[in-house]
């Protein structure tokens, strides 16, 4: 009896321990999520606030029967429309408002048309119209361009049309119902947009802008560390350094995030330094170039940890020019990233690109056959591949620089010295194509 | 007057012309979308059918007042829950049902608790509980694992909780309201799931399976054409051939699609040859390897159209082994793809991998320095890079083959000869590690 009691106590203790572990790990995850991006916590409270405001409106309306059941549409709108960024929220809100209006109008039309006929015909007509509209609009949702911007609106259009057209209430009541529903949805939508914009707003455009700069910076961090990692013989490689060098890997799969942010950013009004029609599509171009560069870096990374190593003495011959190229590209990318971050024109980046070009030329001359008399070709191949990857990365860097300059001139970045603003911006316009022509000549076989 | 009339007619004609152009291009797009995947048309009609069925239920219910206003939840559920694949539909449906149940229960609890207090305290308590629950659950939606599978459920939980807890109706009515709402949501959800599964079902699992096979096949198509494109001097390169070779580019950005499909597939019941707990996560592994291989192919593709070409006579020295490696990898990948497609074990792929390994050895021996006496090192570098990329692609192919074998044994693919089934599957188990060890030795510096 006593032993069974003890067993029970033991089981109970184990159970408590397990629950404690789950709770502790959940708490750790929560802390980590909040630390990663504190705006998540702010967003959660904002949603709570907006829902509470509208819920109380619904609660009091229920007591005094202003909008009746329709008041719940206000709550639904807030819950469904409130998204993380202002752009996403506005996009969903506008979609919902317009779709409700159009769907409601068409629904009232269908309802009125059907009511002129007999009861049996009415039922068939309504069923047929719902079937056709729902099928058609569902198919329209597959068009990629419409899907990106109006998917939610099309869904709500189907919903509103069906609810209004088949609601078996009398004709004049239908109009009133549609009116009540639309006004409560507007109340909900306006409350959402108000809280989203005026209390610690989270702008998708700013996120996109920072993401672009950060991605470029991640490439720079890898290239900065590369020369050291590849040419050093020491085995005590810094683990922390390695982790920060691996940061470029997130760039490889950033396409989806970028596209979503561009779609959201297009809905946003003027904020901080971004005007309403900021050239958002240009970020996609810069992102694609950044990813192209990241693919090359991924290949380069393979050689860092590869078994097929070139002997150190062979590597040493091209160490200087490779390290130079890698670090100059890294400086250029860093300058570009900080230029985007601070929204200033990044002229110094060009100097680094020219340095990288010079290093590429030097690399080319150091590959002359006379200089490698007794080396096995097999040993040269990996190091030669590394060199040619670096050259490709340099030409990617030039392309990224060109796109960033285009962005800078289109969105009127500050020139570095506000006093010589006009002069610089004129220089920029004439300079860009000359860089372009340089870019094509950074090439190992000229 | 007459000239103005003519002008008007001209303007009108131009206007009609413009509208016609828009209509024609829209019709072409529609046709293209439908041809690309005819299941889109079927899906649209299925949605139309389900919505019509439930709308008519709503319509008749309105006439006879069975569920009252709650009947509209059935329509809403169908519109919102019906997704393209069965998995996505089931996932959303289950999420919605469970979230409504839990949110409703908690809402009724909060409502009852608040009703014991005075009116003013009740209002404050309800507002506070809505604020806390909404904020908490919104934050929980940021957890990546929960977001992937239960995002919709968490949203509906907030919605139901708010609607029920703040509905100012009397206590017994709240219970009835919750009950009515839940049953109409179940009616809508069941209608959706029924139409989705029993009328031309579209399985996410099958899509994922085919996508994986197609992606591997796209790599094979590139490698098949590569030898010819790179080593032929003819300038009249086949444009059509080039287009099909560029197919691998979609593989580079397939990660998002794959992850979504895996999430949907996990909801699906047993269908055709896939059981309920099919090893779906393994497809992510195969997909990652396929993408890794595609990055290398992208680098290889750069050399096809690069300015930095090696002279033909230099290339010719390694033409045979490179073409051999490329085509053997291509055969192996094709066999693997068709093995996945038909769900049979693809033993013949191994033979091609061994051939590729032999070609790699030959390539290595042909790179001995004595054999390239008068060649400029600069000329060799591009061709050497191509060779080392091909070797990397071969080792990627081996890794893909290993993962596909793992998938085959876990999901019990048919062996090629059903008669010698047992013998083959035993062989397979012992063979896989030996391939693994081969894979590491396909290496240019042994």
CSV table of C-alpha atoms in Angstrom, one decimal, chain A:
chain,number,residue,atom,x,y,z
A,1,UNK,CA,0.0,0.0,0.0
A,2,UNK,CA,2.8,2.4,1.0
A,3,UNK,CA,4.9,1.4,-2.0
A,4,UNK,CA,1.9,2.0,-4.3
A,5,UNK,CA,1.5,5.4,-2.7
A,6,UNK,CA,5.1,6.1,-3.3
A,7,UNK,CA,4.8,5.0,-6.9
A,8,UNK,CA,1.8,7.3,-7.4
A,9,UNK,CA,3.8,10.2,-5.9
A,10,UNK,CA,6.7,9.4,-8.2
A,11,UNK,CA,4.5,9.3,-11.3
A,12,UNK,CA,2.8,12.5,-10.2
A,13,UNK,CA,6.2,14.2,-9.7
A,14,UNK,CA,7.3,13.0,-13.2
A,15,UNK,CA,4.1,14.3,-14.7
A,16,UNK,CA,4.6,17.7,-13.0
A,17,UNK,CA,8.2,17.8,-14.2
A,18,UNK,CA,7.1,17.1,-17.8
A,19,UNK,CA,4.5,19.9,-17.7
A,20,UNK,CA,7.1,22.2,-16.2
A,21,UNK,CA,9.5,21.4,-19.0
A,22,UNK,CA,6.9,22.2,-21.7
A,23,UNK,CA,5.9,25.4,-20.0
A,24,UNK,CA,9.6,26.5,-19.6
A,25,UNK,CA,10.4,25.7,-23.2
A,26,UNK,CA,7.3,27.5,-24.4
A,27,UNK,CA,8.3,30.5,-22.3
A,28,UNK,CA,11.8,30.5,-23.8
A,29,UNK,CA,10.3,30.3,-27.3
A,30,UNK,CA,8.0,33.2,-26.5
A,31,UNK,CA,10.9,35.3,-25.2
A,32,UNK,CA,13.0,34.5,-28.2
A,33,UNK,CA,10.1,35.4,-30.6
A,34,UNK,CA,9.6,38.7,-28.8
A,35,UNK,CA,13.3,39.5,-28.7
A,36,UNK,CA,13.7,38.7,-32.4
A,37,UNK,CA,11.2,41.4,-33.3
A,38,UNK,CA,9.6,43.3,-30.5
A,39,UNK,CA,7.0,44.7,-32.9
A,40,UNK,CA,5.3,41.3,-32.7
A,41,UNK,CA,4.3,42.2,-29.1
A,42,UNK,CA,3.2,45.6,-30.1
A,43,UNK,CA,1.1,44.2,-33.0
A,44,UNK,CA,-0.6,41.7,-30.6
A,45,UNK,CA,-1.6,44.5,-28.2
A,46,UNK,CA,-2.8,46.6,-31.2
A,47,UNK,CA,-5.0,43.8,-32.4
A,48,UNK,CA,-6.3,43.3,-28.9
A,49,UNK,CA,-7.1,47.0,-28.6
A,50,UNK,CA,-8.9,47.2,-31.9
A,51,UNK,CA,-11.0,44.1,-31.3
A,52,UNK,CA,-11.9,45.3,-27.8
A,53,UNK,CA,-13.0,48.7,-29.1
A,54,UNK,CA,-15.2,47.2,-31.8
A,55,UNK,CA,-16.5,44.4,-29.5
A,56,UNK,CA,-17.7,46.9,-27.0
A,57,UNK,CA,-19.5,48.7,-29.8
A,58,UNK,CA,-21.1,45.4,-30.7
A,59,UNK,CA,-22.0,44.8,-27.1
A,60,UNK,CA,-23.7,48.1,-26.6
A,61,UNK,CA,-25.4,47.9,-29.9
A,62,UNK,CA,-26.8,44.6,-28.9
A,63,UNK,CA,-28.3,46.2,-25.8
A,64,UNK,CA,-29.9,49.1,-27.7
A,65,UNK,CA,-30.4,47.2,-31.1
A,66,UNK,CA,-29.0,49.9,-33.4
A,67,UNK,CA,-27.5,47.6,-36.1
A,68,UNK,CA,-28.9,44.4,-34.7
A,69,UNK,CA,-27.1,41.2,-35.8
A,70,UNK,CA,-25.2,43.2,-38.5
A,71,UNK,CA,-23.0,44.7,-35.8
A,72,UNK,CA,-21.1,41.5,-35.6
A,73,UNK,CA,-19.7,42.2,-39.1
A,74,UNK,CA,-17.7,45.0,-37.5
A,75,UNK,CA,-16.0,42.5,-35.1
A,76,UNK,CA,-15.4,40.0,-38.0
A,77,UNK,CA,-13.9,42.7,-40.2
A,78,UNK,CA,-11.4,43.7,-37.5
A,79,UNK,CA,-10.4,40.1,-36.7
A,80,UNK,CA,-9.9,39.2,-40.4
A,81,UNK,CA,-8.5,42.4,-41.8
A,82,UNK,CA,-5.9,43.3,-39.1
A,83,UNK,CA,-2.5,42.2,-40.5
A,84,UNK,CA,1.0,42.8,-39.3
A,85,UNK,CA,1.9,45.6,-41.7
A,86,UNK,CA,0.0,48.7,-42.6
A,87,UNK,CA,0.1,47.8,-46.3
A,88,UNK,CA,-1.3,44.4,-45.8
A,89,UNK,CA,-4.1,45.8,-43.5
A,90,UNK,CA,-5.0,48.5,-46.0
A,91,UNK,CA,-4.9,46.1,-48.9
A,92,UNK,CA,-7.3,43.7,-47.1
A,93,UNK,CA,-9.5,46.5,-45.9
A,94,UNK,CA,-9.9,48.2,-49.3
A,95,UNK,CA,-10.5,44.8,-50.9
A,96,UNK,CA,-13.1,44.0,-48.3
A,97,UNK,CA,-14.9,47.3,-48.6
A,98,UNK,CA,-15.0,47.4,-52.4
A,99,UNK,CA,-15.9,43.7,-52.7
A,100,UNK,CA,-18.7,44.1,-50.2
A,101,UNK,CA,-20.1,47.1,-52.1
A,102,UNK,CA,-19.9,45.4,-55.5
A,103,UNK,CA,-21.0,42.0,-54.3
A,104,UNK,CA,-23.9,43.5,-52.4
A,105,UNK,CA,-25.0,45.6,-55.3
A,106,UNK,CA,-25.0,42.6,-57.7
A,107,UNK,CA,-26.7,40.5,-55.0
A,108,UNK,CA,-29.5,43.0,-54.6
A,109,UNK,CA,-29.9,43.2,-58.4
A,110,UNK,CA,-30.1,39.4,-58.7
A,111,UNK,CA,-32.5,39.2,-55.8
A,112,UNK,CA,-34.8,41.9,-57.3
A,113,UNK,CA,-34.7,40.3,-60.8
A,114,UNK,CA,-35.6,36.9,-59.4
A,115,UNK,CA,-38.5,38.3,-57.2
A,116,UNK,CA,-40.4,39.3,-60.4
A,117,UNK,CA,-40.9,35.7,-61.3
A,118,UNK,CA,-42.8,32.9,-59.6
A,119,UNK,CA,-41.5,31.1,-56.6
A,120,UNK,CA,-40.2,28.0,-58.4
A,121,UNK,CA,-38.5,29.9,-61.1
A,122,UNK,CA,-37.0,32.3,-58.5
A,123,UNK,CA,-35.4,29.5,-56.7
A,124,UNK,CA,-33.9,28.1,-60.0
A,125,UNK,CA,-32.7,31.5,-61.1
A,126,UNK,CA,-31.1,32.3,-57.8
A,127,UNK,CA,-29.3,28.9,-57.7
A,128,UNK,CA,-28.1,29.3,-61.3
A,129,UNK,CA,-26.8,32.8,-60.7
A,130,UNK,CA,-25.0,31.8,-57.6
A,131,UNK,CA,-23.4,28.8,-59.4
A,132,UNK,CA,-22.3,30.9,-62.3
A,133,UNK,CA,-20.9,33.8,-60.4
A,134,UNK,CA,-19.2,31.6,-57.8
A,135,UNK,CA,-17.6,29.4,-60.5
A,136,UNK,CA,-16.5,32.4,-62.6
A,137,UNK,CA,-15.0,34.4,-59.8
A,138,UNK,CA,-13.2,31.3,-58.4
A,139,UNK,CA,-11.6,30.8,-61.8
A,140,UNK,CA,-10.6,34.5,-61.9
A,141,UNK,CA,-8.8,34.0,-58.6
A,142,UNK,CA,-6.2,31.9,-60.5
A,143,UNK,CA,-5.0,34.8,-62.6
A,144,UNK,CA,-1.5,35.5,-61.1
A,145,UNK,CA,-1.8,39.3,-61.2
A,146,UNK,CA,-5.2,39.4,-59.7
A,147,UNK,CA,-4.3,36.7,-57.1
A,148,UNK,CA,-1.4,38.8,-55.9
A,149,UNK,CA,-3.4,42.0,-55.2
A,150,UNK,CA,-7.2,41.2,-55.2
A,151,UNK,CA,-7.5,37.5,-54.0
A,152,UNK,CA,-9.2,38.4,-50.7
A,153,UNK,CA,-11.5,40.9,-52.5
A,154,UNK,CA,-12.7,38.2,-54.9
A,155,UNK,CA,-13.4,35.9,-52.1
A,156,UNK,CA,-15.5,38.5,-50.2
A,157,UNK,CA,-17.3,39.3,-53.4
A,158,UNK,CA,-18.5,35.7,-53.8
A,159,UNK,CA,-19.5,35.6,-50.1
A,160,UNK,CA,-21.4,38.9,-50.1
A,161,UNK,CA,-23.2,38.1,-53.4
A,162,UNK,CA,-24.3,34.7,-52.2
A,163,UNK,CA,-25.4,35.9,-48.7
A,164,UNK,CA,-27.4,38.9,-50.1
A,165,UNK,CA,-28.9,37.3,-53.2
A,166,UNK,CA,-30.2,34.2,-51.6
A,167,UNK,CA,-31.4,35.8,-48.3
A,168,UNK,CA,-35.0,35.0,-48.6
A,169,UNK,CA,-36.1,38.3,-47.0
A,170,UNK,CA,-38.4,40.8,-48.7
A,171,UNK,CA,-37.1,43.3,-51.2
A,172,UNK,CA,-37.0,46.5,-49.2
A,173,UNK,CA,-35.5,44.6,-46.3
A,174,UNK,CA,-32.7,43.4,-48.5
A,175,UNK,CA,-31.6,46.9,-49.3
A,176,UNK,CA,-31.6,47.8,-45.6
A,177,UNK,CA,-29.7,44.7,-44.7
A,178,UNK,CA,-27.1,45.5,-47.3
A,179,UNK,CA,-26.8,49.0,-46.1
A,180,UNK,CA,-26.4,48.0,-42.4
A,181,UNK,CA,-23.8,45.3,-43.3
A,182,UNK,CA,-21.8,47.8,-45.4
A,183,UNK,CA,-21.8,50.4,-42.7
A,184,UNK,CA,-20.7,48.0,-39.9
A,185,UNK,CA,-18.0,46.7,-42.2
A,186,UNK,CA,-16.9,50.3,-42.7
A,187,UNK,CA,-16.9,50.9,-39.0
A,188,UNK,CA,-14.8,47.8,-38.4
A,189,UNK,CA,-12.4,48.6,-41.2
A,190,UNK,CA,-11.9,52.2,-40.2
A,191,UNK,CA,-11.2,51.2,-36.6
A,192,UNK,CA,-8.6,48.7,-37.9
A,193,UNK,CA,-6.9,51.1,-40.2
A,194,UNK,CA,-6.9,53.8,-37.6
A,195,UNK,CA,-5.2,51.6,-34.9
A,196,UNK,CA,-2.9,50.2,-37.6
A,197,UNK,CA,-1.6,53.5,-38.9
A,198,UNK,CA,-1.7,55.8,-35.8
A,199,UNK,CA,-0.4,53.5,-33.0
A,200,UNK,CA,3.2,52.4,-33.6
A,201,UNK,CA,2.7,51.7,-37.4
A,202,UNK,CA,4.6,48.8,-39.0
A,203,UNK,CA,5.3,49.7,-42.6
A,204,UNK,CA,5.9,46.9,-45.1
A,205,UNK,CA,7.8,49.4,-47.3
A,206,UNK,CA,10.3,50.1,-44.6
A,207,UNK,CA,10.7,46.4,-43.9
A,208,UNK,CA,11.3,45.7,-47.6
A,209,UNK,CA,13.9,48.5,-47.7
A,210,UNK,CA,15.7,47.1,-44.6
A,211,UNK,CA,15.5,43.6,-45.8
A,212,UNK,CA,17.2,44.6,-49.1
A,213,UNK,CA,20.0,46.4,-47.3
A,214,UNK,CA,20.4,43.5,-44.8
A,215,UNK,CA,20.6,40.9,-47.5
A,216,UNK,CA,23.3,42.9,-49.3
A,217,UNK,CA,25.1,43.3,-46.0
A,218,UNK,CA,25.0,39.5,-45.4
A,219,UNK,CA,26.8,38.9,-48.7
A,220,UNK,CA,29.4,41.5,-47.6
A,221,UNK,CA,30.0,39.7,-44.3
A,222,UNK,CA,30.7,36.4,-46.0
A,223,UNK,CA,33.1,38.0,-48.5
A,224,UNK,CA,34.9,39.8,-45.7
A,225,UNK,CA,35.6,36.6,-43.8
A,226,UNK,CA,36.2,34.5,-46.9
A,227,UNK,CA,39.8,35.5,-47.6
A,228,UNK,CA,40.9,34.8,-44.1
A,229,UNK,CA,39.0,31.4,-43.9
A,230,UNK,CA,40.2,30.1,-47.2
A,231,UNK,CA,43.9,31.0,-47.1
A,232,UNK,CA,44.6,30.6,-43.4
A,233,UNK,CA,46.2,27.3,-42.3
A,234,UNK,CA,45.1,27.5,-38.7
A,235,UNK,CA,42.5,24.9,-37.8
A,236,UNK,CA,41.1,26.8,-34.8
A,237,UNK,CA,38.6,28.6,-37.0
A,238,UNK,CA,36.4,30.9,-35.1
A,239,UNK,CA,32.9,29.2,-34.7
A,240,UNK,CA,31.2,32.5,-34.1
A,241,UNK,CA,32.7,34.0,-37.2
A,242,UNK,CA,31.5,30.9,-39.2
A,243,UNK,CA,27.9,31.4,-37.9
A,244,UNK,CA,27.9,35.0,-39.0
A,245,UNK,CA,29.3,34.0,-42.4
A,246,UNK,CA,26.5,31.5,-42.9
A,247,UNK,CA,24.0,34.4,-42.7
A,248,UNK,CA,23.9,34.6,-46.5
A,249,UNK,CA,21.9,31.4,-46.6
A,250,UNK,CA,18.7,33.1,-45.7
A,251,UNK,CA,19.1,35.3,-48.8
A,252,UNK,CA,18.8,32.2,-51.1
A,253,UNK,CA,15.1,31.8,-50.2
A,254,UNK,CA,14.1,35.4,-49.8
A,255,UNK,CA,12.1,35.7,-53.0
A,256,UNK,CA,8.7,34.9,-51.5
A,257,UNK,CA,9.1,37.4,-48.7
A,258,UNK,CA,10.2,40.1,-51.0
A,259,UNK,CA,7.3,39.7,-53.4
A,260,UNK,CA,4.8,39.7,-50.5
A,261,UNK,CA,6.3,42.9,-49.1
A,262,UNK,CA,6.3,44.6,-52.5
A,263,UNK,CA,2.6,43.8,-52.8
A,264,UNK,CA,1.9,45.2,-49.4
A,265,UNK,CA,4.1,48.3,-49.8
A,266,UNK,CA,2.2,49.3,-52.9
A,267,UNK,CA,-0.9,49.9,-50.7
A,268,UNK,CA,0.9,52.1,-48.3
A,269,UNK,CA,0.5,55.9,-48.2
A,270,UNK,CA,3.5,58.3,-47.9
A,271,UNK,CA,5.5,57.5,-44.8
A,272,UNK,CA,8.9,58.6,-43.5
A,273,UNK,CA,11.0,58.9,-46.6
A,274,UNK,CA,8.9,56.8,-48.9
A,275,UNK,CA,6.3,58.5,-51.1
A,276,UNK,CA,3.1,56.8,-52.3
A,277,UNK,CA,4.5,55.7,-55.6
A,278,UNK,CA,8.0,54.8,-54.4
A,279,UNK,CA,9.7,52.5,-57.1
A,280,UNK,CA,9.0,49.3,-55.1
A,281,UNK,CA,9.4,47.1,-58.1
A,282,UNK,CA,13.1,48.0,-58.3
A,283,UNK,CA,13.6,46.2,-55.0
A,284,UNK,CA,12.6,43.0,-56.7
A,285,UNK,CA,15.4,43.6,-59.3
A,286,UNK,CA,18.0,44.3,-56.6
A,287,UNK,CA,16.7,41.2,-54.7
A,288,UNK,CA,17.1,39.0,-57.8
A,289,UNK,CA,20.7,40.2,-58.3
A,290,UNK,CA,21.5,39.7,-54.6
A,291,UNK,CA,20.2,36.2,-54.8
A,292,UNK,CA,22.3,35.5,-58.0
A,293,UNK,CA,25.3,36.7,-56.0
A,294,UNK,CA,24.3,34.5,-53.1
A,295,UNK,CA,24.2,31.4,-55.3
A,296,UNK,CA,27.8,32.1,-56.3
A,297,UNK,CA,28.7,32.6,-52.6
A,298,UNK,CA,27.0,29.3,-51.8
A,299,UNK,CA,29.3,27.6,-54.4
A,300,UNK,CA,32.3,29.4,-52.8
A,301,UNK,CA,31.2,28.3,-49.4
A,302,UNK,CA,31.4,24.7,-50.7
A,303,UNK,CA,35.1,25.1,-51.3
A,304,UNK,CA,35.7,26.4,-47.8
A,305,UNK,CA,34.7,23.0,-46.3
A,306,UNK,CA,35.5,20.8,-49.3
A,307,UNK,CA,37.8,17.8,-49.2
A,308,UNK,CA,39.3,18.7,-52.6
A,309,UNK,CA,41.7,21.3,-51.4
A,310,UNK,CA,44.6,22.8,-53.2
A,311,UNK,CA,47.9,22.6,-51.3
A,312,UNK,CA,48.6,25.7,-49.4
A,313,UNK,CA,51.7,26.7,-51.4
A,314,UNK,CA,49.7,26.7,-54.6
A,315,UNK,CA,46.9,28.8,-53.0
A,316,UNK,CA,49.5,31.2,-51.7
A,317,UNK,CA,50.3,32.4,-55.2
A,318,UNK,CA,46.9,33.9,-55.8
A,319,UNK,CA,46.2,34.7,-52.1
A,320,UNK,CA,46.9,38.4,-52.4
A,321,UNK,CA,44.7,39.1,-55.4
A,322,UNK,CA,41.8,36.8,-54.3
A,323,UNK,CA,41.8,38.3,-50.8
A,324,UNK,CA,41.9,41.7,-52.3
A,325,UNK,CA,39.0,41.0,-54.7
A,326,UNK,CA,36.9,39.4,-51.9
A,327,UNK,CA,37.5,42.3,-49.5
A,328,UNK,CA,37.0,45.0,-52.0
A,329,UNK,CA,33.7,43.5,-53.1
A,330,UNK,CA,32.8,43.2,-49.4
A,331,UNK,CA,33.6,46.9,-48.9
A,332,UNK,CA,31.6,47.9,-51.9
A,333,UNK,CA,28.5,45.8,-50.8
A,334,UNK,CA,28.8,47.2,-47.3
A,335,UNK,CA,28.8,50.8,-48.6
A,336,UNK,CA,25.8,50.0,-50.8
A,337,UNK,CA,23.9,48.5,-47.9
A,338,UNK,CA,24.6,51.4,-45.6
A,339,UNK,CA,23.8,53.7,-48.5
A,340,UNK,CA,20.4,52.1,-48.8
A,341,UNK,CA,19.9,52.1,-45.0
A,342,UNK,CA,20.6,55.8,-44.6
A,343,UNK,CA,19.1,56.6,-48.0
A,344,UNK,CA,22.2,58.5,-49.1
A,345,UNK,CA,24.0,58.1,-52.5
A,346,UNK,CA,26.9,55.7,-52.0
A,347,UNK,CA,29.6,57.1,-54.2
A,348,UNK,CA,32.6,55.5,-52.3
A,349,UNK,CA,31.3,52.0,-53.4
A,350,UNK,CA,32.5,52.8,-56.9
A,351,UNK,CA,36.1,53.2,-55.8
A,352,UNK,CA,36.0,49.7,-54.3
A,353,UNK,CA,34.5,48.2,-57.4
A,354,UNK,CA,37.4,49.7,-59.4
A,355,UNK,CA,39.9,48.2,-56.9
A,356,UNK,CA,38.2,44.8,-57.3
A,357,UNK,CA,38.6,45.2,-61.1
A,358,UNK,CA,42.3,45.9,-60.7
A,359,UNK,CA,42.7,42.9,-58.5
A,360,UNK,CA,40.9,40.7,-61.1
A,361,UNK,CA,43.4,41.9,-63.7
A,362,UNK,CA,46.3,41.1,-61.4
A,363,UNK,CA,44.8,37.7,-60.7
A,364,UNK,CA,44.6,37.1,-64.4
A,365,UNK,CA,48.3,38.0,-64.9
A,366,UNK,CA,49.3,35.8,-62.0
A,367,UNK,CA,47.7,32.8,-63.8
A,368,UNK,CA,50.2,33.0,-66.7
A,369,UNK,CA,51.5,29.5,-67.3
A,370,UNK,CA,55.2,30.3,-66.8
A,371,UNK,CA,54.5,31.2,-63.2
A,372,UNK,CA,53.3,27.7,-62.3
A,373,UNK,CA,56.0,25.4,-63.6
A,374,UNK,CA,55.8,22.4,-61.4
A,375,UNK,CA,52.2,22.4,-60.3
A,376,UNK,CA,49.8,19.6,-61.0
A,377,UNK,CA,46.8,20.8,-63.0
A,378,UNK,CA,44.5,18.8,-60.7
A,379,UNK,CA,45.7,20.9,-57.8
A,380,UNK,CA,45.0,24.1,-59.6
A,381,UNK,CA,41.4,23.4,-60.5
A,382,UNK,CA,39.8,24.1,-57.1
A,383,UNK,CA,41.7,27.3,-56.6
A,384,UNK,CA,41.0,28.3,-60.2
A,385,UNK,CA,37.3,27.7,-59.6
A,386,UNK,CA,37.4,29.8,-56.5
A,387,UNK,CA,39.1,32.6,-58.5
A,388,UNK,CA,36.5,32.5,-61.3
A,389,UNK,CA,33.7,32.5,-58.8
A,390,UNK,CA,35.2,35.6,-57.2
A,391,UNK,CA,35.3,37.2,-60.6
A,392,UNK,CA,31.6,36.4,-61.1
A,393,UNK,CA,30.8,37.8,-57.7
A,394,UNK,CA,32.6,41.0,-58.6
A,395,UNK,CA,30.5,41.4,-61.7
A,396,UNK,CA,27.4,40.7,-59.7
A,397,UNK,CA,28.5,43.4,-57.3
A,398,UNK,CA,28.7,45.8,-60.2
A,399,UNK,CA,25.2,45.0,-61.3
A,400,UNK,CA,23.9,45.4,-57.8
A,401,UNK,CA,25.6,48.8,-57.6
A,402,UNK,CA,24.0,49.9,-60.8
A,403,UNK,CA,20.5,48.9,-59.6
A,404,UNK,CA,21.1,50.7,-56.3
A,405,UNK,CA,22.2,53.8,-58.1
A,406,UNK,CA,19.0,53.6,-60.2
A,407,UNK,CA,17.0,53.3,-57.0
A,408,UNK,CA,18.9,56.2,-55.5
A,409,UNK,CA,18.2,58.5,-58.5
A,410,UNK,CA,14.5,57.4,-58.8
A,411,UNK,CA,13.7,57.9,-55.1
A,412,UNK,CA,16.0,60.9,-54.7
A,413,UNK,CA,18.4,59.7,-52.0
A,414,UNK,CA,20.3,62.4,-50.2
A,415,UNK,CA,23.7,63.0,-51.7
A,416,UNK,CA,26.4,62.6,-49.2
A,417,UNK,CA,27.2,66.2,-49.0
A,418,UNK,CA,23.9,68.1,-49.0
A,419,UNK,CA,25.7,71.3,-50.1
A,420,UNK,CA,27.0,69.8,-53.3
A,421,UNK,CA,23.7,68.1,-53.9
A,422,UNK,CA,23.0,69.3,-57.5
A,423,UNK,CA,26.5,68.7,-58.7
A,424,UNK,CA,26.6,65.2,-57.4
A,425,UNK,CA,23.3,64.1,-58.8
A,426,UNK,CA,24.3,65.4,-62.2
A,427,UNK,CA,27.6,63.5,-62.0
A,428,UNK,CA,25.6,60.4,-61.0
A,429,UNK,CA,23.5,60.5,-64.2
A,430,UNK,CA,26.5,60.6,-66.4
A,431,UNK,CA,28.5,58.2,-64.4
A,432,UNK,CA,26.1,55.2,-64.3
A,433,UNK,CA,26.5,54.0,-67.9
A,434,UNK,CA,30.3,54.3,-67.6
A,435,UNK,CA,30.2,51.9,-64.6
A,436,UNK,CA,28.0,49.6,-66.7
A,437,UNK,CA,30.7,49.4,-69.4
A,438,UNK,CA,33.3,48.7,-66.7
A,439,UNK,CA,31.1,45.9,-65.4
A,440,UNK,CA,31.3,44.0,-68.7
A,441,UNK,CA,35.0,44.3,-68.8
A,442,UNK,CA,35.6,42.7,-65.4
A,443,UNK,CA,36.3,39.5,-67.1
A,444,UNK,CA,39.2,37.2,-66.8
A,445,UNK,CA,39.6,36.7,-70.6
A,446,UNK,CA,39.6,40.2,-72.0
